[in-house]
Every structure is written in structure tokens, then in C-alpha cells.
XYZ file of C-alpha atoms in Angstrom:
718
model
C 0.845 30.410 -5.362
C 2.228 31.159 -8.810
C 5.833 32.339 -8.428
C 8.636 29.795 -8.384
C 12.425 29.936 -8.143
C 15.317 27.557 -8.306
C 16.044 28.552 -4.700
C 12.682 27.235 -3.458
C 12.773 23.572 -2.309
C 11.112 21.152 -4.676
C 8.398 20.057 -2.208
C 7.132 23.646 -1.989
C 6.715 23.863 -5.772
C 4.662 20.691 -6.251
C 0.988 20.969 -7.168
C -1.934 18.785 -6.151
C -4.829 20.404 -8.057
C -5.209 22.939 -10.831
C -8.071 25.262 -11.677
C -10.166 23.849 -14.502
C -10.891 27.348 -15.774
C -7.315 28.586 -15.369
C -4.798 25.706 -15.336
C -2.003 28.100 -14.425
C -3.526 28.371 -10.924
C -2.496 25.565 -8.622
C -3.013 24.309 -5.097
C 0.202 23.209 -3.321
C 0.514 19.508 -2.612
C 1.553 20.225 0.999
C -1.689 22.181 1.486
C -3.796 19.342 0.125
C -2.202 16.761 2.418
C -2.991 18.965 5.417
C -6.547 19.605 4.153
C -7.301 15.891 3.976
C -5.695 15.227 7.357
C -7.918 17.954 8.818
C -11.022 16.331 7.323
C -9.943 12.991 8.763
C -9.594 14.496 12.238
C -13.082 16.019 12.038
C -14.580 12.785 10.723
C -12.955 10.938 13.615
C -14.391 13.406 16.106
C -17.959 13.723 14.813
C -18.890 11.160 12.159
C -17.433 7.786 13.109
C -19.708 5.503 15.115
C -18.502 4.347 18.545
C -18.253 0.749 17.329
C -16.038 1.688 14.360
C -13.905 3.911 16.544
C -13.479 1.121 19.091
C -12.322 -1.397 16.458
C -9.718 0.976 15.006
C -8.578 2.057 18.471
C -8.125 -1.554 19.545
C -5.879 -2.162 16.542
C -3.859 0.947 17.376
C -3.188 -0.133 20.956
C -6.158 1.238 22.882
C -5.459 4.984 22.949
C -8.341 6.821 21.243
C -6.416 10.026 20.583
C -3.405 8.161 19.219
C -5.672 6.087 16.978
C -7.295 9.195 15.498
C -3.880 10.813 15.113
C -2.560 7.834 13.139
C -5.668 7.643 10.942
C -5.396 11.347 10.109
C -1.731 10.855 9.157
C -2.588 7.875 6.947
C -5.326 9.902 5.249
C -3.197 13.013 4.858
C -0.277 11.225 3.258
C -2.530 9.533 0.661
C -1.305 11.747 -2.224
C 2.400 11.345 -1.562
C 2.617 9.758 -5.026
C 1.874 13.139 -6.588
C 5.435 14.059 -5.635
C 6.720 12.268 -8.717
C 7.858 13.345 -12.163
C 5.122 11.398 -13.922
C 2.339 13.208 -12.060
C 3.865 16.677 -12.015
C 4.276 16.480 -15.807
C 0.593 15.610 -16.329
C -0.476 19.271 -16.615
C 0.975 21.125 -19.591
C 0.871 24.484 -17.795
C 2.372 23.157 -14.581
C 5.029 21.202 -16.464
C 6.126 24.418 -18.135
C 6.259 26.200 -14.790
C 8.352 23.493 -13.160
C 10.692 23.141 -16.136
C 11.237 26.872 -15.968
C 12.252 26.488 -12.346
C 14.859 23.894 -13.278
C 12.903 20.782 -12.285
C 13.677 17.723 -14.395
C 10.441 16.283 -15.845
C 9.338 14.120 -18.763
C 8.713 16.389 -21.728
C 5.481 14.541 -22.628
C 2.994 12.893 -20.285
C 3.055 9.110 -20.600
C -0.284 7.675 -21.706
C 0.064 4.517 -19.650
C 1.688 6.140 -16.642
C 0.715 4.699 -13.257
C -1.756 6.618 -11.156
C -0.297 8.566 -8.293
C -1.980 6.202 -5.807
C 0.177 3.369 -7.091
C 3.268 5.532 -6.533
C 2.071 6.261 -2.980
C 1.760 2.515 -2.418
C 5.265 1.993 -3.797
C 7.075 4.752 -1.919
C 5.321 5.226 1.415
C 6.298 1.895 2.981
C 10.058 2.562 3.222
C 9.396 6.042 4.633
C 7.206 4.539 7.354
C 9.887 2.007 8.235
C 12.483 4.774 8.540
C 10.352 6.333 11.305
C 9.264 3.048 12.913
C 12.162 0.558 12.689
C 10.090 -2.237 14.281
C 7.573 -2.051 11.439
C 7.799 -5.166 9.310
C 7.976 -4.737 5.509
C 4.671 -6.536 5.010
C 2.808 -4.271 7.430
C 4.473 -1.163 6.006
C 3.443 -2.219 2.491
C -0.130 -2.859 3.587
C -0.401 0.568 5.190
C 1.014 2.149 2.054
C -1.490 0.364 -0.165
C -4.413 1.284 2.101
C -3.384 4.924 1.840
C -2.776 4.774 -1.902
C -5.920 3.062 -3.205
C -8.152 6.081 -2.594
C -8.890 6.342 -6.327
C -10.485 2.927 -6.286
C -7.655 0.753 -7.567
C -8.395 -2.944 -7.538
C -6.179 -5.040 -5.323
C -5.832 -8.598 -4.104
C -7.885 -9.020 -0.929
C -5.556 -11.532 0.664
C -2.269 -9.709 0.105
C -3.540 -6.154 -0.507
C -1.186 -5.904 -3.472
C -2.200 -3.363 -6.088
C -3.292 -4.916 -9.372
C -1.421 -2.276 -11.374
C 1.759 -2.326 -13.463
C 5.000 -2.039 -11.595
C 6.170 1.515 -11.074
C 9.512 2.214 -12.750
C 12.291 4.274 -11.113
C 11.915 6.903 -13.814
C 8.265 7.397 -12.930
C 9.027 7.620 -9.203
C 11.994 9.964 -9.614
C 15.552 10.047 -8.348
C 16.901 10.995 -4.922
C 15.796 14.619 -5.397
C 12.192 13.442 -5.495
C 12.817 11.099 -2.583
C 13.981 14.095 -0.534
C 10.841 16.014 -1.547
C 8.624 13.153 -0.363
C 10.460 13.000 2.973
C 10.000 16.736 3.447
C 6.264 16.445 2.666
C 5.978 13.747 5.338
C 7.846 16.014 7.753
C 5.509 18.902 6.933
C 2.437 16.773 7.650
C 3.976 15.488 10.888
C 4.719 19.068 11.960
C 1.094 20.007 11.264
C -0.191 17.102 13.377
C 2.256 17.895 16.160
C 4.167 14.623 16.187
C 4.806 11.455 14.273
C 1.983 9.036 15.104
C 2.604 5.714 16.741
C 2.313 3.176 13.928
C 0.933 -0.244 14.938
C 3.447 -2.942 14.136
C 0.895 -5.759 13.904
C -0.381 -6.683 10.442
C -3.615 -4.875 9.727
C -6.551 -7.310 9.195
C -8.031 -7.115 5.699
C -11.545 -6.073 6.895
C -10.023 -3.221 8.888
C -7.864 -2.280 5.905
C -10.998 -2.070 3.740
C -12.640 0.172 6.318
C -9.586 2.436 6.491
C -9.357 2.624 2.691
C -12.969 3.741 2.549
C -12.387 6.309 5.272
C -9.381 7.765 3.431
C -11.342 7.984 0.169
C -14.149 9.870 1.912
C -11.703 12.271 3.542
C -10.007 12.855 0.191
C -13.313 13.521 -1.617
C -14.267 16.145 0.936
C -10.782 17.641 1.131
C -10.635 17.939 -2.668
C -13.716 20.125 -2.903
C -12.715 23.675 -3.787
C -15.970 25.071 -2.361
C -14.715 24.171 1.098
C -10.960 24.146 0.480
C -10.129 26.936 -1.986
C -6.718 27.360 -3.581
C -4.345 28.967 -1.079
C -0.647 29.929 -1.109
C 1.608 27.602 0.818
C 1.862 28.491 4.507
C 5.107 27.236 5.996
C 3.473 27.402 9.444
C 1.937 23.955 9.089
C 0.178 24.049 12.478
C -1.666 27.243 11.533
C -2.510 25.710 8.173
C -4.029 22.669 9.888
C -6.096 24.878 12.204
C -7.595 26.734 9.218
C -8.274 23.478 7.402
C -10.004 21.970 10.431
C -12.364 24.951 10.548
C -13.184 24.422 6.875
C -13.580 20.680 7.457
C -16.030 21.260 10.289
C -18.101 23.580 8.080
C -18.043 20.999 5.299
C -19.311 18.205 7.545
C -22.091 20.435 8.833
C -23.130 21.239 5.305
C -23.043 17.581 4.343
C -25.283 16.660 7.244
C -22.742 14.709 9.280
C -22.785 17.331 11.982
C -26.580 17.406 12.198
C -28.541 15.698 14.924
C -29.684 12.127 14.410
C -32.803 10.353 15.515
C -32.771 9.386 19.183
C -34.059 5.832 18.992
C -35.456 4.526 22.292
C -34.542 1.021 23.410
C -38.082 0.352 24.679
C -40.250 -1.206 21.978
C -43.403 0.525 23.201
C -41.641 3.879 23.217
C -40.181 3.252 19.765
C -43.611 2.719 18.222
C -45.812 4.881 20.403
C -46.453 7.064 17.350
C -48.331 4.128 15.788
C -50.500 3.762 18.916
C -49.577 0.105 19.321
C -50.639 -1.799 22.410
C -47.268 -3.469 22.758
C -45.170 -5.974 20.814
C -46.887 -8.979 19.257
C -45.589 -12.525 19.636
C -43.054 -12.223 16.815
C -41.713 -8.931 18.075
C -41.553 -10.109 21.677
C -39.552 -13.161 20.607
C -37.099 -10.906 18.765
C -36.778 -8.633 21.793
C -36.012 -11.517 24.121
C -33.545 -13.108 21.704
C -31.603 -9.904 21.026
C -31.507 -8.818 24.678
C -29.839 -12.130 25.519
C -26.994 -11.466 23.037
C -23.700 -10.307 24.532
C -22.847 -8.154 21.525
C -23.485 -7.608 17.823
C -24.155 -10.611 15.659
C -26.624 -12.072 13.179
C -30.365 -12.252 13.854
C -32.564 -14.336 11.541
C -36.321 -13.858 11.910
C -38.424 -16.501 10.166
C -42.112 -15.742 10.471
C -45.221 -15.486 8.281
C -45.920 -12.421 6.187
C -47.587 -9.478 7.889
C -46.321 -10.349 11.355
C -44.502 -7.097 12.100
C -40.971 -8.295 11.294
C -39.983 -4.904 9.891
C -40.847 -3.072 13.114
C -38.913 -5.716 15.039
C -35.871 -5.011 12.843
C -36.185 -1.258 13.461
C -36.176 -1.972 17.186
C -32.992 -4.068 16.780
C -31.324 -1.018 15.212
C -32.406 1.084 18.196
C -31.092 -1.556 20.606
C -27.780 -1.735 18.723
C -27.310 2.031 19.010
C -27.981 1.965 22.746
C -25.944 -1.106 23.627
C -23.510 -1.969 20.805
C -22.278 1.460 19.718
C -23.709 1.497 16.203
C -24.994 4.635 14.524
C -27.578 4.506 11.736
C -29.104 1.720 9.678
C -29.533 0.526 6.117
C -32.383 -1.661 4.863
C -31.747 -3.764 1.749
C -34.904 -4.767 -0.115
C -35.266 -7.144 -3.086
C -36.981 -4.690 -5.470
C -37.300 -0.968 -6.191
C -41.024 -1.021 -5.409
C -40.480 -2.569 -1.993
C -37.661 -0.079 -1.346
C -39.966 2.829 -2.117
C -42.625 1.610 0.311
C -40.173 0.761 3.081
C -38.614 4.203 2.643
C -41.876 5.782 3.764
C -42.108 3.531 6.806
C -38.542 4.263 7.887
C -39.070 7.972 7.313
C -42.086 7.941 9.653
C -40.092 6.004 12.260
C -37.183 8.460 12.189
C -39.427 11.512 12.208
C -41.128 10.252 15.356
C -37.788 10.239 17.179
C -36.037 13.244 15.692
C -35.199 15.650 18.543
C -35.425 18.788 16.421
C -37.665 18.640 13.336
C -36.116 21.880 12.068
C -32.667 20.305 11.811
C -31.505 18.095 9.004
C -31.651 14.334 9.139
C -30.049 12.559 6.200
C -32.188 9.718 4.906
C -31.244 8.091 1.617
C -33.261 6.183 -0.964
C -30.755 4.220 -2.989
C -31.626 2.351 -6.142
C -31.290 2.795 -9.867
C -34.294 5.104 -10.285
C -34.460 6.721 -6.862
C -34.071 10.214 -8.289
C -37.548 10.093 -9.845
C -39.188 7.845 -7.283
C -42.656 8.889 -6.169
C -41.599 8.269 -2.574
C -38.696 10.644 -3.008
C -40.858 13.333 -4.572
C -43.224 13.164 -1.612
C -40.332 13.305 0.865
C -38.851 16.371 -0.807
C -42.075 18.344 -0.699
C -43.531 17.347 2.669
C -40.708 16.898 5.149
C -37.882 18.874 6.722
C -35.862 15.681 6.607
C -33.285 15.742 3.839
C -34.277 12.830 1.635
C -31.304 12.228 -0.627
C -31.117 10.435 -3.937
C -28.608 8.901 -6.280
C -26.897 10.888 -8.979
C -24.361 10.122 -11.654
C -21.937 12.931 -10.927
C -18.175 12.817 -10.897
C -16.674 10.945 -7.930
C -14.518 13.683 -6.440
C -16.564 16.837 -5.953
C -20.211 17.940 -5.697
C -21.646 19.436 -8.851
C -24.407 21.720 -7.605
C -25.332 24.103 -4.828
C -27.271 21.335 -3.089
C -24.009 19.970 -1.773
C -25.312 17.440 0.705
C -27.769 15.820 -1.683
C -25.282 15.675 -4.541
C -22.417 14.469 -2.400
C -24.280 11.712 -0.568
C -26.079 10.890 -3.796
C -22.960 9.941 -5.723
C -23.208 6.488 -7.193
C -20.485 5.212 -4.849
C -21.270 7.316 -1.810
C -24.947 6.690 -1.135
C -24.328 4.178 1.637
C -22.405 6.811 3.601
C -25.646 8.556 4.602
C -26.536 7.641 8.209
C -29.952 6.233 7.292
C -30.887 4.497 4.083
C -33.261 2.205 2.249
C -32.461 0.650 -1.097
C -32.078 -2.503 -3.067
C -29.804 -5.250 -1.817
C -27.589 -4.992 -4.895
C -26.291 -1.668 -3.573
C -24.650 -3.542 -0.707
C -23.488 -6.455 -2.865
C -21.440 -4.011 -4.940
C -19.296 -3.623 -1.849
C -17.869 -7.128 -2.256
C -17.445 -7.204 -6.026
C -14.152 -6.233 -7.620
C -15.163 -2.769 -8.763
C -13.666 0.630 -8.136
C -14.224 2.065 -4.663
C -16.071 -1.018 -3.426
C -14.417 -0.387 -0.050
C -16.250 2.948 0.208
C -19.548 1.046 0.164
C -18.242 -1.273 2.871
C -17.131 1.701 4.917
C -20.658 3.074 4.583
C -22.151 -0.122 6.018
C -19.660 -0.345 8.891
C -21.008 0.991 12.152
C -24.646 0.638 11.051
C -27.278 -1.997 11.658
C -27.926 -3.668 8.299
C -31.343 -5.204 7.631
C -32.059 -7.571 4.722
C -35.669 -8.396 3.883
C -37.011 -11.309 1.815
C -33.670 -13.100 1.609
C -35.408 -16.221 0.280
C -36.071 -14.323 -2.978
C -32.387 -14.344 -4.027
C -31.315 -16.482 -6.963
C -28.271 -18.764 -6.889
C -25.864 -16.056 -8.031
C -27.140 -13.569 -5.455
C -27.065 -16.233 -2.749
C -23.346 -16.769 -3.313
C -22.642 -13.044 -3.240
C -24.806 -12.580 -0.170
C -22.986 -15.375 1.663
C -19.681 -13.644 0.961
C -21.114 -10.326 2.101
C -22.313 -11.812 5.389
C -18.841 -13.199 5.975
C -17.324 -9.757 5.490
C -19.949 -8.000 7.612
C -19.254 -10.519 10.355
C -15.562 -9.731 10.132
C -16.363 -6.018 10.451
C -18.582 -6.567 13.503
C -21.700 -5.223 11.776
C -24.998 -6.352 13.358
C -27.193 -7.900 10.661
C -30.920 -8.679 10.728
C -32.364 -11.088 8.151
C -36.141 -11.156 7.668
C -37.761 -14.019 5.793
C -40.920 -16.063 5.645
C -39.829 -19.141 3.710
C -36.093 -19.697 4.127
C -34.989 -23.372 3.905
C -33.236 -24.659 7.013
C -29.989 -25.523 5.227
C -29.841 -22.053 3.727
C -30.355 -20.464 7.154
C -27.579 -22.596 8.623
C -25.286 -21.577 5.759
C -25.891 -17.887 6.437
C -25.195 -18.336 10.138
C -21.992 -20.226 9.349
C -20.828 -17.515 6.901
C -21.279 -14.722 9.442
C -19.556 -16.789 12.133
C -16.613 -17.571 9.852
C -16.112 -13.889 9.122
C -16.306 -13.023 12.814
C -13.809 -15.757 13.666
C -16.264 -17.680 15.834
C -16.493 -21.410 16.302
C -20.138 -22.278 15.791
C -21.741 -24.283 18.572
C -25.069 -25.567 17.175
C -28.207 -25.181 19.209
C -28.802 -28.543 20.890
C -32.579 -28.155 20.548
C -33.328 -26.161 17.396
C -36.663 -24.399 17.489
C -39.453 -25.074 15.045
C -40.904 -22.580 12.577
C -41.723 -19.733 13.100
C -38.537 -18.895 14.963
C -35.829 -16.377 15.783
C -32.223 -17.538 15.498
C -29.258 -15.525 16.756
C -25.518 -16.014 16.656
C -23.052 -14.069 18.742
C -19.534 -15.021 19.800
C -20.145 -18.500 18.358
C -23.244 -19.112 20.458
C -26.212 -20.109 18.281
C -29.636 -19.901 19.872
C -33.112 -20.286 18.472
C -36.574 -19.898 19.911
C -39.985 -20.668 18.550
C -42.424 -17.815 18.058
C -45.882 -18.586 19.492
C -48.521 -18.578 16.793
C -52.221 -19.064 16.196
C -52.550 -21.282 13.138
C -56.235 -20.463 12.690
C -55.416 -16.815 12.094
C -53.572 -17.606 8.891
C -55.637 -20.361 7.289
C -56.125 -19.846 3.561
C -58.650 -21.652 1.368
C -56.939 -23.040 -1.749
C -58.968 -23.235 -4.943
C -57.575 -24.786 -8.124
C -58.402 -23.608 -11.635
C -56.810 -26.364 -13.752
C -56.406 -26.478 -17.481
C -54.744 -24.470 -20.203
C -54.493 -20.768 -19.470
C -56.626 -19.853 -22.500
C -59.418 -21.912 -20.924
C -58.781 -20.909 -17.304
C -58.547 -17.193 -17.991
C -62.219 -16.616 -18.998
C -63.443 -18.791 -16.140
C -61.292 -16.847 -13.669
C -62.689 -13.564 -14.976
C -66.280 -14.736 -14.641
C -65.658 -16.139 -11.158
C -64.012 -12.896 -10.022
C -66.925 -10.764 -11.206
C -69.330 -13.060 -9.362
C -67.299 -13.091 -6.141
C -66.854 -9.299 -6.161
C -70.554 -8.609 -6.701
C -70.801 -7.054 -3.227
C -67.495 -5.221 -3.582
C -63.932 -6.096 -2.651
C -60.428 -5.802 -4.016
C -58.522 -8.652 -5.643
C -55.101 -9.173 -7.123
C -54.144 -11.395 -10.029
C -50.395 -12.130 -10.072
C -49.025 -13.463 -13.346
C -45.608 -14.871 -14.165
C -44.959 -12.855 -17.332
C -45.935 -9.492 -18.749
C -47.723 -11.194 -21.625
C -49.875 -13.196 -19.218
C -50.719 -10.009 -17.307
C -51.688 -8.174 -20.496
C -53.892 -11.040 -21.655
C -55.571 -11.348 -18.251
C -56.186 -7.597 -18.149
C -57.752 -7.700 -21.619
C -60.049 -10.557 -20.589
C -61.137 -8.808 -17.394
C -61.760 -5.579 -19.304
C -64.643 -7.390 -21.022
C -66.339 -7.816 -17.632
C -65.318 -4.779 -15.541
C -65.216 -1.037 -16.245
C -61.795 0.552 -16.809
C -61.811 2.472 -13.513
C -62.078 -0.839 -11.633
C -58.986 -2.347 -13.255
C -55.260 -1.657 -12.888
C -52.438 -3.201 -14.906
C -49.040 -3.110 -13.182
C -45.816 -4.605 -14.499
C -42.174 -3.661 -14.949
C -42.333 -2.963 -18.667
C -44.162 0.337 -18.379
C -42.230 3.507 -19.060
C -40.532 4.606 -15.870
C -42.770 7.603 -15.207
C -45.941 5.554 -15.787
C -44.658 2.770 -13.570
C -43.965 5.229 -10.751
C -47.489 6.644 -11.063
C -49.114 3.181 -11.039
C -46.942 2.002 -8.157
C -47.846 5.039 -6.062
C -51.552 4.479 -6.773
C -51.426 0.784 -5.850
C -49.494 1.360 -2.631
C -51.757 4.207 -1.517
C -55.085 2.438 -2.177
C -54.434 -1.147 -1.104
C -52.288 -0.760 2.007
C -52.972 -0.382 5.701
C -56.432 0.368 7.148
C -55.269 3.944 7.793
C -55.614 4.384 4.035
C -59.150 2.999 3.988
C -60.597 6.231 2.606
C -58.675 5.608 -0.612
C -59.658 1.945 -0.869
C -62.097 1.504 -3.766
C -65.384 -0.338 -3.395
C -64.436 -2.836 -6.084
C -61.163 -3.208 -7.936
C -58.848 -5.805 -9.505
C -55.091 -5.303 -9.809
C -53.498 -7.431 -12.524
C -49.752 -7.523 -11.922
C -46.564 -9.487 -12.339
C -44.042 -10.252 -9.604
C -43.706 -6.511 -8.853
C -46.226 -6.963 -6.012
C -45.183 -10.484 -5.077
C -43.345 -9.750 -1.822
C -42.131 -7.145 0.662
C -44.990 -4.750 -0.111
C -47.558 -4.042 2.603
C -50.584 -4.658 0.369
C -53.868 -6.063 1.624
C -56.246 -7.688 -0.878
C -59.467 -9.508 -0.093
C -58.874 -12.220 -2.690
C -55.789 -13.482 -4.514
C -55.440 -15.183 -7.898
C -52.018 -16.498 -8.892
C -50.442 -18.325 -11.761
C -48.702 -21.447 -10.553
C -45.127 -20.796 -9.340
C -42.613 -22.258 -6.868
C -44.098 -22.867 -3.435
C -42.129 -20.242 -1.530
C -43.245 -17.571 -3.992
C -46.826 -18.819 -3.856
C -46.737 -18.295 -0.088
C -45.318 -14.808 -0.581
C -48.124 -13.929 -2.959
C -50.677 -15.197 -0.470
C -49.040 -12.914 2.074
C -50.450 -9.881 0.228
C -53.942 -10.987 1.284
C -55.789 -10.366 4.583
C -52.716 -8.765 6.154
C -54.664 -6.383 8.375
C -57.764 -6.423 10.507
C -60.611 -4.746 8.610
C -64.220 -5.315 7.652
C -64.369 -7.489 4.539
C -67.201 -7.545 1.962
C -69.725 -10.369 2.175
C -68.284 -13.613 0.836
C -64.683 -12.499 1.307
C -64.391 -12.890 5.075
C -62.064 -15.885 4.626
C -58.858 -15.524 2.570
C -58.886 -17.551 -0.630
C -56.024 -18.250 -3.028
C -57.020 -19.276 -6.518
C -54.248 -21.047 -8.440
C -54.324 -21.343 -12.227
C -51.928 -22.752 -14.785
C -51.713 -26.359 -13.553
C -53.000 -29.664 -14.775
C -55.257 -31.891 -12.734
C -54.292 -31.279 -9.069
C -55.534 -34.765 -8.179
C -52.968 -36.337 -10.484
C -50.348 -37.410 -7.947
C -47.872 -38.622 -10.567
C -47.651 -35.492 -12.748
C -49.388 -32.675 -10.856
C -47.822 -29.837 -12.831
C -47.953 -31.092 -16.420
C -50.459 -28.384 -17.235
C -48.132 -25.514 -16.347
C -48.103 -23.142 -19.352
C -44.977 -23.355 -21.440
C -44.410 -19.617 -21.040
C -43.914 -20.073 -17.284
C -41.039 -22.451 -18.005
C -39.139 -19.432 -19.257
C -39.398 -17.912 -15.781
C -39.176 -20.930 -13.466
C -37.311 -24.159 -14.157
C -39.737 -26.970 -15.111
C -38.300 -29.383 -12.560
C -38.950 -26.826 -9.801
C -42.559 -26.399 -10.900
C -43.107 -30.166 -11.102
C -41.677 -30.692 -7.622
């Protein structure tokens, strides 16, 4: 649409997008509002989980169709602020066109002009109240802000006020612009068939965050010119909406939202039949019984020793939540990139086993800082029909390549929108920090089952963030599973209380708390815990001290390892610093050939680290990989193999560290049933870097000074 005239109403002359190659080409603002509303309708029909849909519908009065209608209107009207002089003057070519048509505009774009989203937030509220007189100003303002923050503006969580400069009357425009905005609202209403029923109750902040994320997603899709090309304005708004809905449906199919998902069975045996299991073990059975007794979604905390099948139990919880609580999809947050890579493979195998049509796409996301070059991702791309998607650093509004689904889901803010994902926990924590589009990350978590592994590994800063995140997930009704081996009781109680506070539940403590190992659940304020049966003899570990300065202990450790591995076997030496690992590797290299040694730490170049990580995970994992397991080998590593990884060594050597981490390191030893070399039938943990262990007054005085840089001295002494 290029021709204009003073006889054409202002609203028909306003632009929403221009062609980067030819800025004289423009897409009418009325078209764009209808495009985004059409995307919202298709998202509501095919991409929103039943649990999300139920929460929004309940807020809107209980009518599903009316709720979707209102959400589409709120999404469509998001760019109302573009009907303002300050925005329409932002393009030199379009400013000239409008000035030629007699439109009054600023002659020069203002550098510090407010974004159009802020103008939407400032102008939409009164228009909503004109159409719904019972709507209170506060609720109208909140709805306007939710619609207007689609470009990621920061706002106050309690009041939902935009943290932007006040919008001046000159930037908004006079009554001529006010008339244009009213006519744009009327055009959108005509397209939708009627003015939606607007809820008069104040929208809860968690629901507002969800809606803001939804609107941003709809806008990103509706702004893509591959799916929504520039078109002349069609005054038949209903026909325009019908065309846009067809394009929106095609877009969602191409993005993978219209593809089939895994059909996860609620029976544990059926869920893991592909692994040829003989049924759930004690830990898994306790989780099954605890979750089946819950009336609805809540928080499940599984505290059990390493290697007990907690991950499979969490996968089953996700399957149960889909069948009974209306969720759709899952995300697993791991403490490290290495553990994310390994868990990605396990989740991929689980989903493949239950995918109804292997030839159709199934969007599975690996989400961390270096996922794009992860060895796990490279394997997924070359061996599976599943679309394994990665992060990218592209622009936030449109895909950049022909591989639309991968690029779009892979955007740095959009990765959590994929139905299935594995990544680092920090990807979810970004959803509660004051950063742009944090509500899109929260929207991506809503409706899923969210699993957090190794929660005990978080530092104080992460603990505070994680507590806040649990509170928000509780408010959004997201089922959460926490897996841990060494979580202190007060920390567990704090996590339960945070989730309950967010959900609005009054916590009723369990009158008879179970002993470790245990499963604790909270739902509707009801806290229950049960002890997991265990066989202590199965997990006994022989502890062997190697006291003295590390320069003295290191040669003795090397000699003892060579002697103990004379008949074969694989051992791990976990150090606290890279320097310690390098020195230990150098010492061992004097006793063992190079092909029997591996050095693994985080300071390698990224490509080398990926290669070493892939080698370690493939050779020292489950018995199914026994053919790759070397006859004799020692892995010298730092904390990169400390926890979460399914590694199985015959013998473990560790520098002294805090007790919970020492237990985690021991958990990488004798994890699976297999034939062990002579002399290594019983798990042994050798601890170095301490003074005299019989000294009851100062047992840790011999801890090397370098370890104090990693762990606080008072923690080591305790």
C-alpha cells in the first residue's frame, strides 16, 4: 500500500513495519494488529497446555471461547502505540509520505522518544474503560501495560507500572490521533466479530506475566515477513483475519508447535519398557506412591543417594502430570553444561521411545551457553529425526535463516518455549531477574513440568534466586520436581514454604516427618513425607586418608593407584583447582602411559573440552557402554565430573572438600552392577589434602592453601 490522500482516514495511512531493503514499502498498522490477533487465536487453539488454558479461562469467567477471544484482542491491540506522531515520524521515508498527505508530525525523530509499547500502556486503558464502564482504572491500566510491554520493558512487579519516562501529550498526539486509535480498535473488534468481555477483577501478577509472555510470542511470529508478507489494507477485516489465521497455522506448523508430541504413558513400567527394566526400584516406587496421592500439581522433593534412579522417577512425574494435571512438556534444569549434555541424551531416548510417529518433528531443546557446538547436539542432529534445537544470538523479532524452527526456538530469550528442553538452571533463573523479556521465559515454563537436579549445589546467591523462582512457579501452578542427595533439612523446608507461599497455601507441617532417604510433597498446603526403603550395605564405601601436604601426598597417591590398578580398572581423581589437576596429571604421567590418562577441566578451549567430555561420558558410563570401557585408565578432573553425571568408576580419589560435595564425588563410583577387577570389588574413596585425621581438635589444618580459594576455610574445618 503506497498511495495516500488527504481524503483517506488517518488510521488507514499508519504503518507498522517497513521493508529494510526498500523503506518506502510499508505494512499497514491495521493489518499487523489483525495478524498478531490471528496468531494468538491459533496459539490458543493448538499450542497452549490445558493447565494454562484453564487458569486463563478461570480468570475470564469460565468460558473457554470468550477467554481465547479476549486474549486474542489483548495480543492484537499490543501495537496501538504505533498510532502516534512520535512513532510514525521514526522512518524518514514514511514521515515524508505522511507529511505529504497532510498529517502533522515532528519534523525530526526524537532521540529519547518513548517506545510505542509505553504509548500503548498509556492510551489503551481509557479506551478499554469506554467499552467496559465497570472496568476499574487500576485493572484497565494493568491490562494496558500487559499488552504494551511486548518489547521487554521493565516494570514494577507489584504495580505493573512501566519503568519508563512519562509520555507527553505531544508524543501521544491530539484528538485526531485519539480518533485514529479508536478506529483501529474498532477495526480489530470487527475482525474478531465482537468486543470481548473484559474481566473486571484485577489480574494477578503471575497471570499478567504469563499473558505478557504470550503476547510477545504472538507478536514475534506475527512480525515475521516470511509468514506475514506486506499486504495492502483490506477494509473487510473479517476476510483479513481469515487469511491471517491460515498464515498463522502454517507458521505454527513450521515452528513445530503443530507437530505431534511424545505420548507419555502414566504406567512406570510402560514408560521405561524400552530400557528393559523389571519395574520401579524402591526410590521410584516411593515417588509413584507419593505423587499419586497428590490432588493436583505441587512440589515434589526427592532426597535419595546418587545412582538411585531419581531422574527416571522425575520423567515419570512429567508423564503423570500430562495425564492428570493438564501439563504439556517438560524442562530439566541441571547445574552444569556437562550434566546438561548427558541428561539431554537420556531425555532424547525417553521421548523417542514414546513418539507416535518417528517421521514427524518433535522439538527438543538443549539450552546453555555453548549448546550450539555441544557434542550431544551434533550427535542429535546427525542421528535422529527429532528436531534438536540450539541457542543462537539472533535478533529477537524474526528468524534469520531458512531453518526457521531451529532459529526461532533457539533465540536467546525463546529457548524455553520449546515443548521439551534440557539446560542449565540459570536459563530459568533469568525469568525472575529484571531483564528484558524475562516474562517470555516464565511463559515458556508455564504449563510444563519443571525438574531441577542437584539443588544442593547452588551457592548462596543462587539459593536466593531459586527460592524466588519457586515462589513464582507455585503461583503459576507449575509442578516442580527437585532431585537431591544431600539437601539440609532447613533448606528443604524453606523451598517447600516458598512454593506454598506462591501458591497461596497455608502450610500444614507433616506431624511425623520421614527420615532420609525420603520423598516430600506439598499440594494445596498439605505436606507429606515418606521414607524410602534402603539397603545400607549396598552403599558402604571404604574411606582411606592420605594426610599431609599435597606435594607429599601426590607422589604417594600416584604410586598407590598404579599398584591398585595392576589388574586393570578405572579411577577418577577429582581436584579442587585446575592447577591441582595439572600437577596430579603430570605426576601420574611418570607412572602411566599417555593413552591411560585423561585430563579434564573447564579451562580447555571449548572444542577440546567438548571432545574430552564426549570421550569421558562414552567410556565411563552405564554397562551398556562396556565395550568402550578401557582395561585401565585414570581420569584426572576438576569439579566438572563432581555431580549429576552418570559416570561409574571403580576407585575414587578426591581432594578434601565440603562434605556434601565429597558425597557427590563418591556417587560417581560403583553406580552400576558390573564385574569389577580384582581388588576393586568394594568401593573406596581416597581423600587427600588434610592434616592428621585423628586430630580431633584441628582435623583440617592440613588443607592446602589453594583450596581455601575455592571453599571457605571455616567450612573445610567444620
